[in-house]
């Protein structure tokens, strides 16, 4: 080994504390990169394989009813390579041992096994047999949750009739990787399932002989990315059969959530490492500058001996590279390991036949590349400064710093009130600009991460509160199979345990304002409704206009509408004639893009008498009454779905909120590493540079605690300044995340309160104090007598 | 004032002509040399004496290629050091010059052997490391770190490091300045032996005029100028010098 390399190794060993601090920061950055990038590839590859295996549809068209013979013209459209008609309905599920009626979606499959669009992957049991017509294949998640297995019987309410079905198997499908029930934003395997019926049986039970109400299709490769034209033509062809929705794959709910998550991973694989590696580079820069300055004489001697600038530069660069390599190695291992955990977490939400964590050489190489890049960038400045000196100049003591007054010293009334301790602290802080700026930058990044994480936790809790305690206030929502009149409302009000029943009419259709179009629905509410109360962001009710619309802000912005503008709506039910209505109120919501109006007004617009297809119930809390209510609901043939608000809240809390809380601890640790590493580095360097000064103060009578307090005050100033600057950055990061994950179905609220900022500041102070313990230890251990005599 | 030395050749290895050197120390300009002209002959032991701030170290740094002149000419044989590129200066320092510093300038986390290796690893014609250390009497202390060596031993390591290159020119900056009396005389003896046995041109700078009595020629400096150049017809053996 060359002697300079030996010198390097010994230097690394003697600076192990500082190396550890910087390596930790790099390692965290590379871990974040490795985790996000690995999960990105895990999900992307699993998705690609799964979609290919199940022949995932490129589009689906939901319509009222179409004869199969009429679908030939759709199949022959240019750009369409294959279609598959399907029967699909919502249903309620009556399980033995479960008090509440559950919700389900029924889909038809060919009687005999053949590859189809949106195919299934059998998990247990078998495909349909010839033994009986009323066989069913249940989706695996629902089956597992309710301990259903092949050979059991279940009951579904199909087409107003209670049907008994025999489970032959369980399965999963690529169209339900992220299985969402109607109106849901998180999977709820306990309350929503998918039930596959034989095509022949479905035709029979739903009176759909030779017909379908859903068309799935595959597109030719050249139009796959831009399907709009083809889908518009298909929609026009099928318009006489009552098209409800036309959904390209990119808008298919499961695919949308999955691709959004994958996109988010790609973004975070850049954002998070940048924060950490940026801090690491800056901290390494300070350390290496100090090292080069400390070894000024050695550098001069090496130059005097005949070493080239390149050799000396390479020697210093190796220091940084070792730090980068170590950080990269730890980070790559950490990233792989954490990706395994995160992939396991994903398996809770996303149902794949196989979702495993793999080792990707490109991710490993990428991790090392970014850590080495960080190390090189951090080492450049420090090494370059001393190399510029001639050998003789390098061996001379550094000329004294220019002793100008700092800005604060010019404020006489302030400066004159300070003790000498504070003057030393403030001068040192202001004269070591690079070191102070580094500390502030690291503190800002740490505070940014902390405050952003706190805001996300707060935001989710706020979302649940806003949506499910201020807007939606019903206990149970009933979805009817068809429109009913007022008698359904009266019947519902008479159910056991019901305190109040309010009607709703949901009409799906297309909104348009000039060139701007958006599919959606209008919900008609009763005048004075209390179980759904549209509100604005401040929480104030916007009111239900008697002859106009209250539109969610998101939808209004999409359609370029303001209060007072008129919008055209083309309903998909009734006479399906478009009408125009004024937007009289703008409401806010974090889920969906609801539009509200008076139920009578809406009924008139769709040329109906008072029509009700949804009833909201407010119930008492008596468990006996609730049990009786659920018993009765199970027997109601008109029901298509039953939703309990408490179930939705619980599901959100156990999935999104708990997982967000789970990410809180790692973020606090990561932020701590940033603060800790930067403070420790800066304080120890400061102590090393000012050994003689510190020793002199000892001679004058300063004790080690008083000496330590000087360094503590310096680090607290930079920490707190950094924390203050980081808080608005955290707000900005939260806004960025909210924008990234915003969709028609879900928007993340950006909320903060004083606790967010107080907690961030307190944690910053705590990290600073913890780092200072090590610094104080170094002050106690300092041989100040030797420091007074030593020549550096 | 004669310019020739009894033991050296008349060939001038180094020639300085009208050399000025000004330093910028923060906001202050320091004129270290003013119109200095001198010659250094091959194989001589030249002593440059003068008080602190007289410019001795500055001349040594310029001769050693560690610094450049503000004005004037510096010739090494027939080549102008002022025209040397950075790479050429580096090669000059590596192949031609051995430098011994007043405060040794050893690398603290390398042993005595490794400090000498720092020099030999880049030299084109180095002496074996062990031989260099044996020459200065440190064969038993090769694997000690500088913190484990006395001042004199550290200076000897520095000399060994310079010698190991087999330099044409050995430059010694206050080489006995940080040493006790006895050790200083021993170091002086090694330098004289080196000059006599290997024919190395040795320049020592010192503020201690007594040391100069061992030299072949003495150049006296004051306030950045040469005030006297004297040939020492009978250099005194270092053992007899007292200061």
mmCIF file of N, CA and C in Angstrom, chain A residues 508-568:
data_model
loop_
_atom_site.group_PDB
_atom_site.id
_atom_site.type_symbol
_atom_site.label_atom_id
_atom_site.label_comp_id
_atom_site.label_asym_id
_atom_site.label_seq_id
_atom_site.Cartn_x
_atom_site.Cartn_y
_atom_site.Cartn_z
ATOM 1 N N UNK A 508 -75.825 10.024 -12.758
ATOM 2 C CA UNK A 508 -74.508 10.089 -13.413
ATOM 3 C C UNK A 508 -74.653 10.736 -14.762
ATOM 4 N N UNK A 509 -73.588 11.340 -15.232
ATOM 5 C CA UNK A 509 -73.638 11.962 -16.550
ATOM 6 C C UNK A 509 -72.348 12.662 -16.859
ATOM 7 N N UNK A 510 -72.427 13.560 -17.818
ATOM 8 C CA UNK A 510 -71.238 14.302 -18.252
ATOM 9 C C UNK A 510 -71.499 15.793 -18.129
ATOM 10 N N UNK A 511 -70.614 16.490 -17.432
ATOM 11 C CA UNK A 511 -70.678 17.942 -17.335
ATOM 12 C C UNK A 511 -69.891 18.532 -18.496
ATOM 13 N N UNK A 512 -70.355 19.640 -19.025
ATOM 14 C CA UNK A 512 -69.544 20.286 -20.058
ATOM 15 C C UNK A 512 -69.717 21.799 -19.981
ATOM 16 N N UNK A 513 -68.628 22.467 -20.252
ATOM 17 C CA UNK A 513 -68.620 23.932 -20.332
ATOM 18 C C UNK A 513 -67.731 24.289 -21.511
ATOM 19 N N UNK A 514 -68.375 24.484 -22.655
ATOM 20 C CA UNK A 514 -67.574 24.730 -23.853
ATOM 21 C C UNK A 514 -66.740 23.492 -24.172
ATOM 22 N N UNK A 515 -65.432 23.660 -24.317
ATOM 23 C CA UNK A 515 -64.592 22.515 -24.667
ATOM 24 C C UNK A 515 -64.251 21.634 -23.469
ATOM 25 N N UNK A 516 -64.630 22.088 -22.282
ATOM 26 C CA UNK A 516 -64.241 21.352 -21.071
ATOM 27 C C UNK A 516 -65.327 20.360 -20.688
ATOM 28 N N UNK A 517 -64.924 19.098 -20.550
ATOM 29 C CA UNK A 517 -65.899 18.062 -20.211
ATOM 30 C C UNK A 517 -65.365 17.208 -19.078
ATOM 31 N N UNK A 518 -66.291 16.702 -18.284
ATOM 32 C CA UNK A 518 -65.890 15.813 -17.191
ATOM 33 C C UNK A 518 -67.068 14.942 -16.825
ATOM 34 N N UNK A 519 -66.802 13.646 -16.695
ATOM 35 C CA UNK A 519 -67.865 12.744 -16.242
ATOM 36 C C UNK A 519 -68.012 12.870 -14.728
ATOM 37 N N UNK A 520 -69.225 12.761 -14.271
ATOM 38 C CA UNK A 520 -69.444 12.869 -12.829
ATOM 39 C C UNK A 520 -70.868 12.508 -12.494
ATOM 40 N N UNK A 521 -71.360 13.072 -11.413
ATOM 41 C CA UNK A 521 -72.731 12.794 -10.989
ATOM 42 C C UNK A 521 -73.256 13.980 -10.200
ATOM 43 N N UNK A 522 -74.589 14.149 -10.245
ATOM 44 C CA UNK A 522 -75.245 15.157 -9.398
ATOM 45 C C UNK A 522 -75.996 14.395 -8.320
ATOM 46 N N UNK A 523 -75.871 14.861 -7.095
ATOM 47 C CA UNK A 523 -76.590 14.235 -5.977
ATOM 48 C C UNK A 523 -77.675 15.186 -5.508
ATOM 49 N N UNK A 524 -78.882 14.715 -5.573
ATOM 50 C CA UNK A 524 -79.992 15.533 -5.099
ATOM 51 C C UNK A 524 -80.241 15.260 -3.623
ATOM 52 N N UNK A 525 -80.299 16.312 -2.846
ATOM 53 C CA UNK A 525 -80.529 16.182 -1.408
ATOM 54 C C UNK A 525 -81.840 16.867 -1.038
ATOM 55 N N UNK A 526 -82.431 16.369 0.032
ATOM 56 C CA UNK A 526 -83.664 16.997 0.497
ATOM 57 C C UNK A 526 -83.368 18.374 1.082
ATOM 58 N N UNK A 527 -84.335 19.292 0.942
ATOM 59 C CA UNK A 527 -84.176 20.608 1.547
ATOM 60 C C UNK A 527 -84.006 20.435 3.050
ATOM 61 N N UNK A 528 -83.046 21.100 3.618
ATOM 62 C CA UNK A 528 -82.827 20.957 5.059
ATOM 63 C C UNK A 528 -82.124 19.657 5.435
ATOM 64 N N UNK A 529 -81.477 19.026 4.468
ATOM 65 C CA UNK A 529 -80.791 17.758 4.780
ATOM 66 C C UNK A 529 -79.726 17.999 5.837
ATOM 67 N N UNK A 530 -79.636 17.048 6.747
ATOM 68 C CA UNK A 530 -78.628 17.176 7.814
ATOM 69 C C UNK A 530 -77.608 16.050 7.778
ATOM 70 N N UNK A 531 -77.849 15.031 6.963
ATOM 71 C CA UNK A 531 -76.938 13.882 6.974
ATOM 72 C C UNK A 531 -75.858 13.986 5.900
ATOM 73 N N UNK A 532 -76.079 14.844 4.909
ATOM 74 C CA UNK A 532 -75.000 15.250 4.007
ATOM 75 C C UNK A 532 -75.068 16.764 3.930
ATOM 76 N N UNK A 533 -73.999 17.394 4.349
ATOM 77 C CA UNK A 533 -73.999 18.858 4.428
ATOM 78 C C UNK A 533 -72.789 19.387 3.658
ATOM 79 N N UNK A 534 -72.985 19.847 2.428
ATOM 80 C CA UNK A 534 -71.842 20.402 1.686
ATOM 81 C C UNK A 534 -71.274 21.611 2.432
ATOM 82 N N UNK A 535 -69.948 21.669 2.477
ATOM 83 C CA UNK A 535 -69.314 22.757 3.226
ATOM 84 C C UNK A 535 -68.171 23.347 2.432
ATOM 85 N N UNK A 536 -67.747 24.534 2.864
ATOM 86 C CA UNK A 536 -66.527 25.103 2.301
ATOM 87 C C UNK A 536 -65.355 24.754 3.214
ATOM 88 N N UNK A 537 -64.158 25.233 2.822
ATOM 89 C CA UNK A 537 -62.949 24.841 3.558
ATOM 90 C C UNK A 537 -62.971 25.289 5.009
ATOM 91 N N UNK A 538 -63.709 26.361 5.261
ATOM 92 C CA UNK A 538 -63.772 26.840 6.648
ATOM 93 C C UNK A 538 -64.741 26.008 7.471
ATOM 94 N N UNK A 539 -65.438 25.087 6.807
ATOM 95 C CA UNK A 539 -66.372 24.238 7.520
ATOM 96 C C UNK A 539 -67.793 24.786 7.555
ATOM 97 N N UNK A 540 -68.007 25.912 6.908
ATOM 98 C CA UNK A 540 -69.371 26.489 6.931
ATOM 99 C C UNK A 540 -70.216 25.831 5.858
ATOM 100 N N UNK A 541 -71.482 25.528 6.186
ATOM 101 C CA UNK A 541 -72.354 24.919 5.164
ATOM 102 C C UNK A 541 -72.555 25.876 3.991
ATOM 103 N N UNK A 542 -72.479 25.338 2.790
ATOM 104 C CA UNK A 542 -72.687 26.191 1.623
ATOM 105 C C UNK A 542 -74.169 26.276 1.259
ATOM 106 N N UNK A 543 -74.939 25.338 1.835
ATOM 107 C CA UNK A 543 -76.367 25.331 1.505
ATOM 108 C C UNK A 543 -76.621 24.528 0.238
ATOM 109 N N UNK A 544 -77.862 24.060 0.107
ATOM 110 C CA UNK A 544 -78.246 23.300 -1.091
ATOM 111 C C UNK A 544 -79.155 24.190 -1.929
ATOM 112 N N UNK A 545 -78.666 24.647 -3.068
ATOM 113 C CA UNK A 545 -79.491 25.576 -3.866
ATOM 114 C C UNK A 545 -80.767 24.878 -4.325
ATOM 115 N N UNK A 546 -81.904 25.541 -4.224
ATOM 116 C CA UNK A 546 -83.165 24.912 -4.648
ATOM 117 C C UNK A 546 -83.287 24.810 -6.155
ATOM 118 N N UNK A 547 -82.574 25.681 -6.878
ATOM 119 C CA UNK A 547 -82.707 25.660 -8.330
ATOM 120 C C UNK A 547 -81.364 25.877 -9.008
ATOM 121 N N UNK A 548 -80.375 25.302 -8.418
ATOM 122 C CA UNK A 548 -79.039 25.400 -9.007
ATOM 123 C C UNK A 548 -78.157 24.329 -8.401
ATOM 124 N N UNK A 549 -76.863 24.440 -8.661
ATOM 125 C CA UNK A 549 -75.927 23.402 -8.225
ATOM 126 C C UNK A 549 -74.908 23.961 -7.218
ATOM 127 N N UNK A 550 -74.562 23.113 -6.246
ATOM 128 C CA UNK A 550 -73.401 23.380 -5.379
ATOM 129 C C UNK A 550 -72.311 22.422 -5.846
ATOM 130 N N UNK A 551 -71.257 22.968 -6.450
ATOM 131 C CA UNK A 551 -70.248 22.127 -7.124
ATOM 132 C C UNK A 551 -68.949 22.144 -6.333
ATOM 133 N N UNK A 552 -68.322 20.989 -6.245
ATOM 134 C CA UNK A 552 -67.012 20.915 -5.579
ATOM 135 C C UNK A 552 -66.019 21.770 -6.340
ATOM 136 N N UNK A 553 -65.187 22.475 -5.605
ATOM 137 C CA UNK A 553 -64.227 23.411 -6.180
ATOM 138 C C UNK A 553 -63.352 22.742 -7.246
ATOM 139 N N UNK A 554 -62.928 21.530 -6.958
ATOM 140 C CA UNK A 554 -62.035 20.816 -7.890
ATOM 141 C C UNK A 554 -62.708 20.655 -9.244
ATOM 142 N N UNK A 555 -63.981 20.249 -9.218
ATOM 143 C CA UNK A 555 -64.699 20.048 -10.477
ATOM 144 C C UNK A 555 -64.916 21.374 -11.187
ATOM 145 N N UNK A 556 -65.251 22.391 -10.407
ATOM 146 C CA UNK A 556 -65.469 23.717 -10.995
ATOM 147 C C UNK A 556 -64.203 24.201 -11.699
ATOM 148 N N UNK A 557 -63.064 23.975 -11.063
ATOM 149 C CA UNK A 557 -61.798 24.411 -11.678
ATOM 150 C C UNK A 557 -61.511 23.609 -12.939
ATOM 151 N N UNK A 558 -61.812 22.321 -12.900
ATOM 152 C CA UNK A 558 -61.583 21.480 -14.087
ATOM 153 C C UNK A 558 -62.425 21.957 -15.256
ATOM 154 N N UNK A 559 -63.674 22.400 -14.933
ATOM 155 C CA UNK A 559 -64.589 22.833 -15.992
ATOM 156 C C UNK A 559 -64.488 24.334 -16.259
ATOM 157 N N UNK A 560 -63.570 24.991 -15.569
ATOM 158 C CA UNK A 560 -63.394 26.445 -15.722
ATOM 159 C C UNK A 560 -64.686 27.201 -15.410
ATOM 160 N N UNK A 561 -65.284 26.821 -14.303
ATOM 161 C CA UNK A 561 -66.548 27.438 -13.904
ATOM 162 C C UNK A 561 -66.340 28.255 -12.637
ATOM 163 N N UNK A 562 -67.092 29.322 -12.557
ATOM 164 C CA UNK A 562 -67.119 30.103 -11.301
ATOM 165 C C UNK A 562 -68.553 30.195 -10.840
ATOM 166 N N UNK A 563 -68.728 30.681 -9.643
ATOM 167 C CA UNK A 563 -70.091 30.835 -9.109
ATOM 168 C C UNK A 563 -70.870 31.763 -10.038
ATOM 169 N N UNK A 564 -72.073 31.311 -10.373
ATOM 170 C CA UNK A 564 -72.897 32.103 -11.284
ATOM 171 C C UNK A 564 -72.856 31.604 -12.718
ATOM 172 N N UNK A 565 -71.826 30.845 -13.082
ATOM 173 C CA UNK A 565 -71.751 30.310 -14.462
ATOM 174 C C UNK A 565 -72.771 29.193 -14.638
ATOM 175 N N UNK A 566 -73.083 28.928 -15.883
ATOM 176 C CA UNK A 566 -74.001 27.828 -16.203
ATOM 177 C C UNK A 566 -73.201 26.662 -16.758
ATOM 178 N N UNK A 567 -73.680 25.467 -16.449
ATOM 179 C CA UNK A 567 -73.006 24.250 -16.914
ATOM 180 C C UNK A 567 -74.042 23.357 -17.575
ATOM 181 N N UNK A 568 -73.606 22.642 -18.598
ATOM 182 C CA UNK A 568 -74.486 21.684 -19.273
ATOM 183 C C UNK A 568 -74.233 20.291 -18.692
#
